[in-house]
Short mmCIF file of C-alpha atoms and ligand atoms in Angstrom, two decimals:
data_model
loop_
_atom_site.label_atom_id
_atom_site.label_comp_id
_atom_site.label_asym_id
_atom_site.label_seq_id
_atom_site.Cartn_x
_atom_site.Cartn_y
_atom_site.Cartn_z
CA MET A 1 -36.07 -9.97 -39.49
CA THR A 2 -33.75 -12.57 -41.04
CA ALA A 3 -30.37 -12.03 -42.64
CA ALA A 4 -31.85 -12.83 -46.04
CA ASN A 5 -34.50 -10.09 -46.03
CA MET A 6 -31.86 -7.55 -45.08
CA ALA A 7 -31.08 -7.40 -48.83
CA THR A 8 -29.74 -4.19 -50.32
CA PRO A 9 -31.78 -1.19 -49.11
CA GLU A 10 -32.68 1.72 -51.36
CA ILE A 11 -30.49 4.69 -50.40
CA LYS A 12 -32.58 7.86 -50.71
CA HIS A 13 -30.61 10.40 -48.72
CA THR A 14 -27.07 11.26 -49.78
CA GLN A 15 -27.25 15.05 -49.45
CA LEU A 16 -26.44 17.29 -46.50
CA PHE A 17 -29.41 17.99 -44.21
CA ILE A 18 -29.53 21.68 -43.24
CA ASN A 19 -32.54 23.74 -42.06
CA ASN A 20 -34.87 20.77 -42.65
CA GLU A 21 -33.84 20.42 -46.29
CA PHE A 22 -31.59 18.03 -48.17
CA VAL A 23 -29.06 20.08 -50.14
CA ASN A 24 -25.87 19.62 -52.16
CA SER A 25 -22.54 20.68 -50.73
CA LEU A 26 -21.44 24.20 -51.69
CA SER A 27 -18.33 22.86 -53.41
CA GLY A 28 -20.34 20.24 -55.32
CA LYS A 29 -17.86 17.61 -54.14
CA ILE A 30 -18.93 14.06 -53.37
CA PHE A 31 -17.24 11.05 -51.80
CA PRO A 32 -17.87 7.32 -52.04
CA VAL A 33 -19.20 5.11 -49.25
CA LEU A 34 -17.93 1.53 -49.43
CA ASN A 35 -19.45 -1.72 -48.27
CA PRO A 36 -16.79 -3.29 -46.00
CA SER A 37 -18.03 -6.82 -46.79
CA THR A 38 -17.19 -6.40 -50.49
CA ALA A 39 -14.92 -3.32 -50.63
CA GLU A 40 -17.30 -2.07 -53.33
CA ARG A 41 -18.92 1.36 -53.61
CA ILE A 42 -22.50 1.61 -52.28
CA CYS A 43 -23.13 5.19 -53.45
CA ASP A 44 -21.65 8.68 -53.42
CA VAL A 45 -22.52 11.19 -50.71
CA GLN A 46 -22.24 14.98 -50.67
CA GLU A 47 -18.96 16.10 -49.13
CA GLY A 48 -19.51 18.92 -46.66
CA SER A 49 -16.57 21.14 -45.77
CA LYS A 50 -15.98 24.33 -43.77
CA ALA A 51 -18.38 26.44 -45.88
CA ASP A 52 -21.20 23.93 -45.35
CA ILE A 53 -20.48 23.72 -41.63
CA ASP A 54 -20.73 27.53 -41.50
CA VAL A 55 -24.20 27.38 -43.09
CA ALA A 56 -25.32 24.56 -40.78
CA VAL A 57 -24.02 26.33 -37.66
CA GLU A 58 -25.78 29.53 -38.71
CA ALA A 59 -29.04 27.58 -39.08
CA ALA A 60 -28.55 25.97 -35.67
CA LYS A 61 -27.68 29.33 -34.10
CA ASN A 62 -30.82 30.96 -35.46
CA ALA A 63 -32.94 28.05 -34.32
CA VAL A 64 -31.74 28.34 -30.70
CA LYS A 65 -31.79 32.13 -30.33
CA LEU A 66 -34.09 33.73 -27.76
CA GLY A 67 -37.64 33.99 -29.07
CA SER A 68 -37.20 31.22 -31.66
CA PRO A 69 -39.97 28.59 -31.92
CA TRP A 70 -37.61 25.96 -30.47
CA ARG A 71 -36.56 28.19 -27.58
CA ARG A 72 -40.18 29.10 -26.82
CA MET A 73 -41.46 25.53 -27.05
CA ASP A 74 -42.68 24.01 -23.78
CA ALA A 75 -40.15 21.57 -22.41
CA SER A 76 -42.82 18.86 -22.30
CA LYS A 77 -43.46 19.36 -26.04
CA ARG A 78 -39.72 18.98 -26.69
CA GLY A 79 -39.89 15.66 -24.88
CA LEU A 80 -42.88 14.60 -27.02
CA LEU A 81 -41.01 15.48 -30.23
CA ILE A 82 -38.00 13.42 -29.18
CA ASN A 83 -40.31 10.50 -28.38
CA LYS A 84 -41.97 10.92 -31.76
CA LEU A 85 -38.57 10.76 -33.43
CA ALA A 86 -37.86 7.54 -31.51
CA ASP A 87 -41.19 6.09 -32.73
CA LEU A 88 -40.33 6.94 -36.34
CA ILE A 89 -36.85 5.42 -36.04
CA GLU A 90 -38.44 2.29 -34.60
CA ARG A 91 -41.02 2.21 -37.42
CA ASP A 92 -38.21 2.31 -39.99
CA GLY A 93 -35.90 0.09 -37.95
CA SER A 94 -35.58 -2.67 -40.57
CA HIS A 95 -34.57 -0.18 -43.24
CA ILE A 96 -32.05 1.52 -40.94
CA ARG A 97 -30.56 -1.84 -39.94
CA ALA A 98 -30.28 -2.84 -43.58
CA ILE A 99 -28.35 0.40 -44.24
CA GLU A 100 -26.05 -0.34 -41.31
CA ALA A 101 -25.47 -3.86 -42.61
CA ILE A 102 -24.03 -2.52 -45.85
CA GLU A 103 -22.23 0.60 -44.61
CA ALA A 104 -20.89 -0.69 -41.27
CA GLY A 105 -20.79 -4.46 -41.90
CA MET A 106 -23.14 -5.02 -38.96
CA VAL A 107 -24.55 -8.51 -38.56
CA GLN A 108 -28.12 -8.98 -37.28
CA GLY A 109 -27.34 -9.05 -33.56
CA ILE A 110 -25.20 -5.94 -33.71
CA SER A 111 -27.53 -3.76 -35.79
CA GLY A 112 -30.41 -4.85 -33.53
CA PHE A 113 -28.37 -3.84 -30.50
CA ASP A 114 -27.28 -0.55 -32.08
CA LEU A 115 -30.86 0.41 -32.84
CA SER A 116 -32.36 -0.69 -29.54
CA VAL A 117 -29.80 1.11 -27.34
CA GLY A 118 -30.18 4.16 -29.57
CA LEU A 119 -33.94 4.11 -29.04
CA SER A 120 -33.70 3.55 -25.30
CA ASN A 121 -31.34 6.53 -25.05
CA LEU A 122 -33.65 8.79 -27.04
CA ARG A 123 -36.66 7.80 -24.91
CA TYR A 124 -34.78 8.05 -21.64
CA GLN A 125 -33.51 11.51 -22.49
CA ALA A 126 -36.93 12.63 -23.80
CA GLY A 127 -38.16 12.02 -20.27
CA TRP A 128 -35.65 14.55 -18.92
CA ALA A 129 -36.88 17.41 -21.10
CA ASP A 130 -39.33 18.79 -18.49
CA LYS A 131 -37.43 17.58 -15.42
CA ILE A 132 -34.32 19.72 -15.68
CA HIS A 133 -34.57 21.84 -12.55
CA GLY A 134 -32.55 24.56 -10.93
CA LYS A 135 -32.31 25.07 -7.17
CA THR A 136 -33.30 27.70 -4.66
CA ILE A 137 -30.26 28.51 -2.52
CA PRO A 138 -30.32 30.11 0.96
CA ILE A 139 -27.52 32.64 0.42
CA ASP A 140 -26.56 35.11 3.16
CA GLY A 141 -28.51 38.38 3.37
CA ASP A 142 -31.95 39.56 2.19
CA TYR A 143 -31.90 37.91 -1.18
CA PHE A 144 -33.78 35.29 -3.11
CA CYS A 145 -31.32 33.13 -5.05
CA TYR A 146 -32.17 30.51 -7.61
CA THR A 147 -30.43 28.74 -10.46
CA ARG A 148 -31.66 27.89 -13.94
CA ARG A 149 -30.27 25.23 -16.24
CA GLU A 150 -30.22 26.69 -19.73
CA PRO A 151 -29.22 25.16 -23.07
CA VAL A 152 -25.55 25.71 -23.96
CA GLY A 153 -26.62 26.67 -27.49
CA VAL A 154 -25.24 25.01 -30.61
CA VAL A 155 -23.89 21.48 -30.11
CA GLY A 156 -21.44 20.04 -32.64
CA ALA A 157 -21.63 16.23 -32.55
CA ILE A 158 -18.78 14.34 -34.22
CA LEU A 159 -19.36 10.59 -34.57
CA PRO A 160 -17.22 7.50 -35.15
CA TRP A 161 -18.26 4.65 -37.47
CA ASN A 162 -18.70 1.75 -35.12
CA PHE A 163 -22.25 2.40 -33.80
CA PRO A 164 -23.83 5.08 -36.02
CA MET A 165 -27.43 4.85 -34.80
CA PHE A 166 -26.69 4.45 -31.12
CA LEU A 167 -24.31 7.41 -31.13
CA THR A 168 -26.57 9.61 -33.27
CA CYS A 169 -29.40 8.94 -30.81
CA ILE A 170 -27.33 9.51 -27.64
CA LYS A 171 -26.11 12.87 -28.86
CA LEU A 172 -29.43 13.98 -30.36
CA GLY A 173 -31.44 12.93 -27.30
CA ALA A 174 -29.24 14.75 -24.82
CA ALA A 175 -28.81 17.90 -26.90
CA LEU A 176 -32.51 18.24 -27.71
CA ALA A 177 -33.85 17.34 -24.25
CA CYS A 178 -31.71 20.18 -22.87
CA GLY A 179 -33.08 22.61 -25.49
CA ASN A 180 -29.99 22.89 -27.70
CA THR A 181 -29.70 22.71 -31.47
CA VAL A 182 -27.29 20.36 -33.22
CA VAL A 183 -24.91 20.00 -36.13
CA ILE A 184 -23.98 16.33 -36.53
CA LYS A 185 -21.02 15.12 -38.54
CA PRO A 186 -21.26 11.37 -39.01
CA SER A 187 -18.14 9.38 -39.81
CA GLU A 188 -17.13 9.51 -43.47
CA GLU A 189 -17.25 5.69 -43.35
CA THR A 190 -20.89 5.47 -42.24
CA PRO A 191 -22.93 8.59 -43.09
CA LEU A 192 -25.98 6.87 -44.61
CA ALA A 193 -28.04 5.76 -41.58
CA THR A 194 -27.52 9.15 -39.90
CA LEU A 195 -28.49 11.10 -43.05
CA TYR A 196 -31.66 9.03 -43.22
CA ILE A 197 -32.60 10.37 -39.77
CA GLY A 198 -32.83 13.83 -41.38
CA SER A 199 -36.02 12.78 -43.17
CA LEU A 200 -37.51 11.65 -39.84
CA ILE A 201 -36.60 14.97 -38.19
CA VAL A 202 -38.87 16.70 -40.74
CA GLU A 203 -41.61 14.11 -40.35
CA ALA A 204 -41.52 14.38 -36.54
CA GLY A 205 -42.08 18.14 -36.82
CA PHE A 206 -38.89 19.68 -35.44
CA PRO A 207 -38.54 23.36 -36.42
CA PRO A 208 -35.96 24.06 -39.19
CA GLY A 209 -32.36 24.36 -38.03
CA VAL A 210 -32.80 22.39 -34.81
CA VAL A 211 -31.02 19.34 -36.26
CA ASN A 212 -28.52 19.55 -39.12
CA ILE A 213 -26.42 16.71 -40.53
CA VAL A 214 -23.29 17.37 -42.57
CA SER A 215 -21.44 14.41 -44.04
CA GLY A 216 -17.76 14.98 -44.78
CA TYR A 217 -14.20 14.24 -43.74
CA GLY A 218 -12.70 14.82 -40.32
CA LYS A 219 -9.86 17.11 -41.32
CA THR A 220 -12.27 19.48 -43.09
CA ALA A 221 -15.87 19.25 -41.81
CA GLY A 222 -14.94 17.78 -38.40
CA ALA A 223 -12.20 20.33 -37.78
CA ALA A 224 -14.53 23.16 -38.88
CA ILE A 225 -16.97 22.17 -36.12
CA ALA A 226 -14.21 21.93 -33.52
CA GLU A 227 -12.87 25.37 -34.49
CA HIS A 228 -16.17 27.16 -35.00
CA MET A 229 -16.64 30.30 -32.89
CA ASP A 230 -20.43 29.76 -32.73
CA VAL A 231 -20.36 26.14 -31.64
CA ASP A 232 -20.79 26.09 -27.85
CA LEU A 233 -20.12 22.42 -27.12
CA VAL A 234 -18.42 19.69 -29.10
CA SER A 235 -19.58 16.24 -28.18
CA PHE A 236 -17.00 13.95 -29.74
CA THR A 237 -16.79 10.17 -29.80
CA GLY A 238 -13.74 8.64 -31.45
CA SER A 239 -10.04 8.07 -31.05
CA ILE A 240 -7.76 9.64 -28.46
CA GLU A 241 -5.61 11.20 -31.22
CA VAL A 242 -8.55 13.11 -32.71
CA GLY A 243 -10.03 13.82 -29.26
CA LYS A 244 -6.84 15.71 -28.44
CA LEU A 245 -7.14 17.73 -31.66
CA VAL A 246 -10.74 18.62 -30.80
CA GLN A 247 -9.74 19.82 -27.35
CA GLN A 248 -6.83 21.82 -28.79
CA ALA A 249 -9.15 23.43 -31.34
CA ALA A 250 -11.55 24.40 -28.56
CA GLY A 251 -8.67 25.97 -26.63
CA ARG A 252 -7.41 27.86 -29.69
CA THR A 253 -10.82 29.31 -30.53
CA ASN A 254 -13.78 30.07 -28.25
CA LEU A 255 -12.99 27.72 -25.33
CA LYS A 256 -16.10 25.79 -26.20
CA ARG A 257 -17.03 22.94 -23.93
CA VAL A 258 -15.81 19.52 -24.95
CA CYS A 259 -17.29 16.19 -24.04
CA LEU A 260 -14.91 13.43 -25.20
CA GLU A 261 -15.77 9.73 -25.34
CA LEU A 262 -12.56 8.04 -26.46
CA GLY A 263 -10.83 4.71 -26.80
CA GLY A 264 -9.95 2.01 -24.30
CA LYS A 265 -7.79 -0.99 -23.50
CA SER A 266 -10.06 -2.40 -20.87
CA PRO A 267 -9.04 -5.12 -18.42
CA THR A 268 -11.19 -8.16 -17.69
CA ILE A 269 -10.09 -10.07 -14.60
CA VAL A 270 -11.05 -13.73 -14.14
CA PHE A 271 -10.39 -15.23 -10.70
CA ALA A 272 -9.92 -18.98 -10.22
CA ASP A 273 -13.27 -19.28 -8.40
CA ALA A 274 -15.25 -17.93 -11.38
CA ASP A 275 -17.59 -20.02 -13.53
CA ILE A 276 -14.99 -20.70 -16.24
CA ASP A 277 -17.30 -21.59 -19.12
CA TYR A 278 -19.41 -18.50 -18.52
CA ALA A 279 -16.33 -16.25 -18.23
CA VAL A 280 -14.91 -17.74 -21.46
CA GLU A 281 -18.14 -17.00 -23.31
CA VAL A 282 -18.57 -13.44 -22.00
CA GLY A 283 -14.85 -12.75 -22.43
CA HIS A 284 -15.14 -13.96 -26.03
CA ARG A 285 -18.08 -11.72 -26.84
CA SER A 286 -16.42 -8.74 -25.18
CA VAL A 287 -13.65 -8.91 -27.79
CA PHE A 288 -15.13 -10.53 -30.88
CA SER A 289 -18.61 -8.93 -31.10
CA HIS A 290 -18.78 -6.49 -34.01
CA SER A 291 -15.35 -7.84 -34.95
CA GLY A 292 -13.74 -6.19 -31.94
CA GLN A 293 -14.82 -2.71 -32.99
CA LEU A 294 -16.00 -1.90 -29.48
CA CYS A 295 -14.67 0.98 -27.42
CA VAL A 296 -15.21 -1.08 -24.24
CA ALA A 297 -13.70 -4.32 -25.63
CA GLY A 298 -12.25 -6.49 -22.85
CA SER A 299 -8.95 -6.54 -24.68
CA ARG A 300 -6.64 -7.27 -21.73
CA LEU A 301 -7.91 -10.52 -20.28
CA PHE A 302 -6.16 -11.36 -16.99
CA VAL A 303 -6.75 -14.99 -15.92
CA GLN A 304 -5.60 -16.39 -12.57
CA ASP A 305 -2.75 -18.88 -12.64
CA GLU A 306 -4.70 -21.95 -11.38
CA ILE A 307 -7.17 -21.91 -14.30
CA TYR A 308 -5.00 -20.28 -16.96
CA GLU A 309 -4.29 -23.31 -19.19
CA GLU A 310 -7.89 -24.55 -19.09
CA PHE A 311 -9.20 -21.05 -19.85
CA VAL A 312 -6.90 -20.56 -22.85
CA LYS A 313 -7.90 -23.96 -24.29
CA LYS A 314 -11.60 -23.12 -24.01
CA ALA A 315 -11.17 -19.57 -25.30
CA VAL A 316 -9.36 -20.84 -28.39
CA ARG A 317 -12.04 -23.48 -29.02
CA ARG A 318 -14.74 -20.79 -28.72
CA ALA A 319 -12.92 -18.39 -31.05
CA LYS A 320 -12.69 -21.08 -33.74
CA GLN A 321 -16.47 -21.71 -33.60
CA GLY A 322 -17.84 -18.29 -34.60
CA LYS A 323 -18.74 -18.00 -38.29
CA VAL A 324 -17.30 -14.92 -39.97
CA GLY A 325 -18.99 -13.48 -43.06
CA SER A 326 -21.09 -10.71 -44.54
CA PRO A 327 -24.33 -9.74 -42.78
CA GLU A 328 -26.71 -11.13 -45.41
CA GLN A 329 -25.36 -14.68 -44.89
CA GLU A 330 -27.36 -16.80 -42.43
CA GLY A 331 -25.72 -17.87 -39.16
CA VAL A 332 -22.89 -15.36 -39.29
CA GLU A 333 -21.60 -14.32 -35.88
CA ARG A 334 -19.46 -11.40 -36.93
CA GLY A 335 -18.70 -9.35 -40.02
CA PRO A 336 -15.78 -7.42 -41.51
CA GLN A 337 -13.56 -4.64 -40.21
CA ILE A 338 -14.60 -1.20 -41.42
CA ASN A 339 -11.85 -0.51 -43.97
CA GLN A 340 -8.43 -1.35 -45.37
CA ALA A 341 -6.64 0.99 -42.96
CA GLN A 342 -8.10 -0.87 -39.97
CA VAL A 343 -7.13 -4.22 -41.52
CA ASP A 344 -3.56 -2.97 -41.99
CA LYS A 345 -3.36 -1.69 -38.41
CA ILE A 346 -4.71 -4.95 -36.94
CA ILE A 347 -2.34 -7.11 -39.02
CA ARG A 348 0.59 -4.88 -37.97
CA LEU A 349 -0.33 -5.38 -34.31
CA ILE A 350 -0.75 -9.15 -34.77
CA GLU A 351 2.73 -9.30 -36.32
CA SER A 352 4.14 -7.32 -33.39
CA GLY A 353 2.54 -9.81 -30.97
CA LYS A 354 4.21 -12.71 -32.75
CA LYS A 355 7.55 -10.92 -32.85
CA GLU A 356 7.42 -9.97 -29.17
CA GLY A 357 6.91 -13.60 -28.12
CA ALA A 358 3.17 -14.00 -27.46
CA ILE A 359 1.77 -17.42 -28.39
CA LEU A 360 -0.55 -17.27 -31.38
CA ASN A 361 -3.18 -19.98 -30.75
CA CYS A 362 -5.43 -19.35 -33.73
CA GLY A 363 -6.08 -16.85 -36.53
CA GLY A 364 -3.52 -14.16 -37.21
CA ALA A 365 -4.31 -13.34 -40.83
CA ARG A 366 -6.78 -11.79 -43.22
CA VAL A 367 -9.51 -14.22 -44.35
CA ALA A 368 -8.20 -15.68 -47.62
CA ASN A 369 -9.93 -15.33 -51.02
CA ASN A 370 -12.24 -12.57 -49.89
CA LYS A 371 -12.33 -9.00 -51.20
CA GLY A 372 -14.00 -7.75 -48.00
CA TYR A 373 -12.12 -6.57 -44.93
CA PHE A 374 -12.33 -9.83 -42.94
CA ILE A 375 -9.80 -10.92 -40.33
CA GLU A 376 -9.61 -14.37 -38.74
CA SER A 377 -10.52 -14.71 -35.06
CA THR A 378 -7.17 -14.43 -33.32
CA VAL A 379 -6.21 -15.50 -29.80
CA PHE A 380 -2.86 -14.74 -28.18
CA SER A 381 -1.80 -16.24 -24.86
CA ASP A 382 1.29 -15.66 -22.69
CA VAL A 383 0.89 -11.97 -23.39
CA THR A 384 2.93 -9.71 -21.12
CA ASP A 385 2.24 -6.12 -20.11
CA ASP A 386 5.11 -4.65 -22.12
CA MET A 387 3.95 -6.04 -25.49
CA GLN A 388 2.39 -3.67 -27.98
CA ILE A 389 -0.75 -5.84 -28.21
CA ALA A 390 -1.21 -5.38 -24.46
CA LYS A 391 -0.83 -1.62 -24.66
CA GLU A 392 -2.49 -0.38 -27.87
CA GLU A 393 -6.18 -0.36 -28.72
CA ILE A 394 -6.42 -2.94 -31.54
CA PHE A 395 -10.12 -2.49 -32.41
CA GLY A 396 -10.18 -5.89 -34.06
CA PRO A 397 -10.98 -9.57 -33.39
CA VAL A 398 -7.82 -10.21 -31.39
CA GLN A 399 -7.88 -11.54 -27.81
CA GLN A 400 -4.92 -11.13 -25.44
CA ILE A 401 -4.85 -13.56 -22.50
CA MET A 402 -2.50 -12.74 -19.65
CA ARG A 403 -1.66 -14.61 -16.44
CA PHE A 404 -1.79 -13.29 -12.86
CA LYS A 405 -1.31 -14.70 -9.38
CA THR A 406 -2.63 -12.31 -6.69
CA ILE A 407 -5.34 -9.69 -6.41
CA GLU A 408 -2.81 -6.99 -5.45
CA GLU A 409 -0.73 -7.77 -8.54
CA VAL A 410 -3.68 -7.73 -10.92
CA ILE A 411 -5.04 -4.44 -9.58
CA GLU A 412 -1.71 -2.76 -10.17
CA ARG A 413 -1.28 -4.23 -13.64
CA ALA A 414 -4.87 -3.59 -14.74
CA ASN A 415 -4.55 0.09 -13.82
CA LYS A 416 -1.12 0.52 -15.43
CA THR A 417 -2.41 2.15 -18.61
CA HIS A 418 -3.30 5.59 -19.91
CA TYR A 419 -6.79 4.31 -20.74
CA GLY A 420 -9.65 4.12 -18.24
CA LEU A 421 -12.88 3.41 -20.07
CA ALA A 422 -14.19 0.17 -18.58
CA SER A 423 -13.25 -3.01 -16.74
CA ALA A 424 -14.81 -6.30 -15.69
CA VAL A 425 -14.26 -8.93 -13.02
CA PHE A 426 -15.44 -12.53 -12.81
CA THR A 427 -15.55 -14.12 -9.34
CA LYS A 428 -18.01 -15.72 -6.92
CA ASP A 429 -16.36 -13.92 -4.00
CA LEU A 430 -18.15 -10.67 -3.14
CA ASP A 431 -15.14 -9.28 -1.26
CA LYS A 432 -12.93 -9.69 -4.32
CA ALA A 433 -15.60 -8.19 -6.57
CA LEU A 434 -15.97 -5.10 -4.36
CA THR A 435 -12.21 -4.70 -3.96
CA ILE A 436 -11.79 -4.72 -7.73
CA ALA A 437 -14.80 -2.43 -8.28
CA ASN A 438 -13.35 0.12 -5.85
CA SER A 439 -9.80 -0.14 -7.19
CA MET A 440 -10.26 0.16 -10.95
CA LYS A 441 -9.46 3.53 -12.47
CA ALA A 442 -12.21 3.20 -15.04
CA GLY A 443 -15.55 4.83 -15.83
CA THR A 444 -17.45 1.53 -15.59
CA VAL A 445 -16.81 -1.73 -13.73
CA TRP A 446 -18.86 -4.82 -14.59
CA VAL A 447 -19.07 -7.70 -12.14
CA ASN A 448 -19.77 -11.14 -13.66
CA ILE A 449 -20.94 -9.50 -16.86
CA HIS A 450 -19.49 -7.45 -19.66
CA GLY A 451 -21.76 -5.03 -21.37
CA MET A 452 -22.43 -1.86 -23.13
CA PRO A 453 -23.81 1.49 -22.02
CA MET A 454 -27.30 1.60 -20.56
CA ALA A 455 -29.37 4.73 -21.13
CA GLN A 456 -29.98 5.26 -17.42
CA ALA A 457 -26.37 4.85 -16.20
CA PRO A 458 -23.57 7.34 -16.82
CA GLN A 459 -20.77 6.22 -19.07
CA GLY A 460 -17.42 7.77 -19.85
CA GLY A 461 -13.73 7.49 -19.27
CA TYR A 462 -11.10 8.08 -16.62
CA LYS A 463 -7.67 9.26 -17.76
CA MET A 464 -7.20 9.45 -21.56
CA SER A 465 -10.44 7.60 -22.28
CA GLY A 466 -12.42 10.79 -22.04
CA ILE A 467 -13.80 13.91 -20.45
CA GLY A 468 -17.39 14.16 -19.24
CA ARG A 469 -20.14 11.56 -19.16
CA GLU A 470 -22.86 10.43 -21.52
CA CYS A 471 -26.13 8.68 -20.62
CA GLY A 472 -27.80 8.88 -17.21
CA GLU A 473 -28.62 12.07 -15.35
CA GLU A 474 -24.97 13.17 -15.62
CA ILE A 475 -25.43 14.00 -19.28
CA ILE A 476 -27.56 17.01 -18.33
CA GLN A 477 -24.48 18.65 -16.78
CA GLU A 478 -22.64 18.43 -20.09
CA TYR A 479 -25.40 19.90 -22.24
CA THR A 480 -26.63 22.78 -20.01
CA GLU A 481 -25.21 25.95 -18.52
CA VAL A 482 -26.10 26.93 -14.94
CA LYS A 483 -27.29 30.48 -14.44
CA THR A 484 -27.53 31.98 -10.96
CA VAL A 485 -30.18 34.65 -10.35
CA ILE A 486 -30.02 36.77 -7.17
CA ILE A 487 -32.94 39.06 -6.31
CA LYS A 488 -32.87 41.66 -3.57
CA ILE A 489 -35.87 41.28 -1.28
CA PRO A 490 -37.33 44.61 -0.08
CA GLU A 491 -36.42 45.01 3.61
CA LYS A 492 -40.01 45.13 4.86
CA ASN A 493 -40.61 41.62 3.43
CA SER A 494 -37.51 39.94 4.77
P1 NAD B 1 -11.70 8.77 -35.30
O1 NAD B 1 -11.19 9.54 -34.14
O2 NAD B 1 -10.77 8.43 -36.39
O3 NAD B 1 -12.91 9.55 -36.01
C1 NAD B 1 -14.03 9.97 -35.26
C2 NAD B 1 -14.67 11.16 -35.95
O4 NAD B 1 -13.76 12.26 -35.90
C3 NAD B 1 -14.99 10.94 -37.43
O5 NAD B 1 -16.23 11.53 -37.72
C4 NAD B 1 -13.86 11.70 -38.14
O6 NAD B 1 -14.23 12.18 -39.41
C5 NAD B 1 -13.65 12.85 -37.18
N1 NAD B 1 -12.35 13.52 -37.30
C6 NAD B 1 -11.20 13.03 -37.80
N2 NAD B 1 -10.22 13.97 -37.76
C7 NAD B 1 -10.79 15.08 -37.21
C8 NAD B 1 -10.30 16.36 -36.87
N3 NAD B 1 -9.04 16.73 -37.13
N4 NAD B 1 -11.15 17.24 -36.27
C9 NAD B 1 -12.43 16.90 -36.00
N5 NAD B 1 -12.95 15.69 -36.31
C10 NAD B 1 -12.14 14.79 -36.90
O7 NAD B 1 -12.39 7.46 -34.69
P2 NAD B 1 -13.06 6.25 -35.47
O8 NAD B 1 -11.96 5.47 -36.11
O9 NAD B 1 -14.19 6.73 -36.28
O10 NAD B 1 -13.69 5.41 -34.25
C11 NAD B 1 -12.96 4.50 -33.50
C12 NAD B 1 -12.53 5.10 -32.17
O11 NAD B 1 -13.67 5.58 -31.48
C13 NAD B 1 -11.91 4.08 -31.25
O12 NAD B 1 -10.78 4.63 -30.63
C14 NAD B 1 -13.01 3.80 -30.23
O13 NAD B 1 -12.54 3.33 -28.99
C15 NAD B 1 -13.65 5.14 -30.12
N6 NAD B 1 -15.02 5.04 -29.59
C16 NAD B 1 -15.25 5.43 -28.31
C17 NAD B 1 -16.53 5.30 -27.76
C18 NAD B 1 -16.82 5.72 -26.33
O14 NAD B 1 -17.99 5.81 -25.97
N7 NAD B 1 -15.82 5.98 -25.52
C19 NAD B 1 -17.57 4.78 -28.53
C20 NAD B 1 -17.29 4.40 -29.84
C21 NAD B 1 -16.01 4.54 -30.36
#
């Protein structure tokens, strides 16, 4: 697929998807979805609110109750259905990517990545469906004890805007493999690709009510999920601020489980013995891909004293090379920010960096003469730990390069943050790599690479970057309850 044939897709699904049907919101309200490359309206979408969430949760609750077709379905058949959904998403991949290009400003490489990691998660989790086992446990006395892993029930999945397909697939795959039903609320910025999946849920043959998708705003539809007495788990991906609200809502209501995948300010550490050109390139991508809208962005780049000046020079040269533009233009490396609010926040943080004494090497402003939400590639050097740009998640194309001398110093500084999502180290020295890997208070450590979640490996945050894990076998813990069964054995048989 080329950028040119990604041209404007036909948007067929703008209604809420409940009980396998596309329906209008009960209030009749709609809201616009904008194209971030042009700031123009793509279409209007039905605005779900509390009343619609109530209907969707009721549908999901009925679909997961004992004796329901979904509950009685063989686990292996559940796995087949999830795989079928993955096949349908793959079949319609070009259309889905074209939707993501206009609603999320995703360039070719990013929408391809979003779709492929989404698919690999669905297929990986489909494989778990009939491999979720309990244990037999040798408890004291004449008893037979075993455990069962049962679905938690209704899962409320609240999504951010940065990777709609990947996150829809992660949450759907895990919830369905474990036998749950789902109410998804996509971000109000990017509901279109996720709503499209509703049509594939019907085509794949899922029973009504197993998957429901309600587009709407966070303060209304999102909060209604978090507060709902019949939602058993909220799987939330988004900001720390909203993650806290979700956890508070769970505590105020039915103490539902929460799985929180939140923001980061992840350190990347480059030692003097590293391959500099390679570290510059990977460090660049870790911050500028998808215009910096990456939860795991390597946004605190610590470079050892001996190579600092050379590294900064090369990083600035690299940042100036990448072409910025809308996804349908050929040769574009990255697209726009998602909306005006993000542009304002990023510009405010750039200004604070300048004011606090960091050196602005390139960029620093909105791309001129462009209605879309584009920001120039920005590189700051001589950044110190106390500056706002070194402490706050920027979520934009802004690189912060900091200097360090010793391994002890960098470990302390890298960990001195409330975040703990990811980290990376570049070195040819295995001892240094292992010391860093063991010392980082972060859910993931990359050595000589910077990446994104893999379906097979758990991912999540230490500290304020999250609670619980997604991907890998660990995800089963989040989406199932453990039941213990103890049976008295008649004395003559013991
Ligand atoms: P956000 O927190 O603003 O919104 C996320 C979702 O929460 C949206 O669907 C929104 O409508 C909803 N929401 C808003 N207020 C709510 C409320 N009161 N109750 C319930 N739901 C509410 O985040 P965003 O701006 O969409 O996404 C960017 C953030 O997501 C960044 O901080 C990024 O680091 C994080 N993120 C984390 C991961 C991860 O895996 N850790 C992945 C992607 C994004």
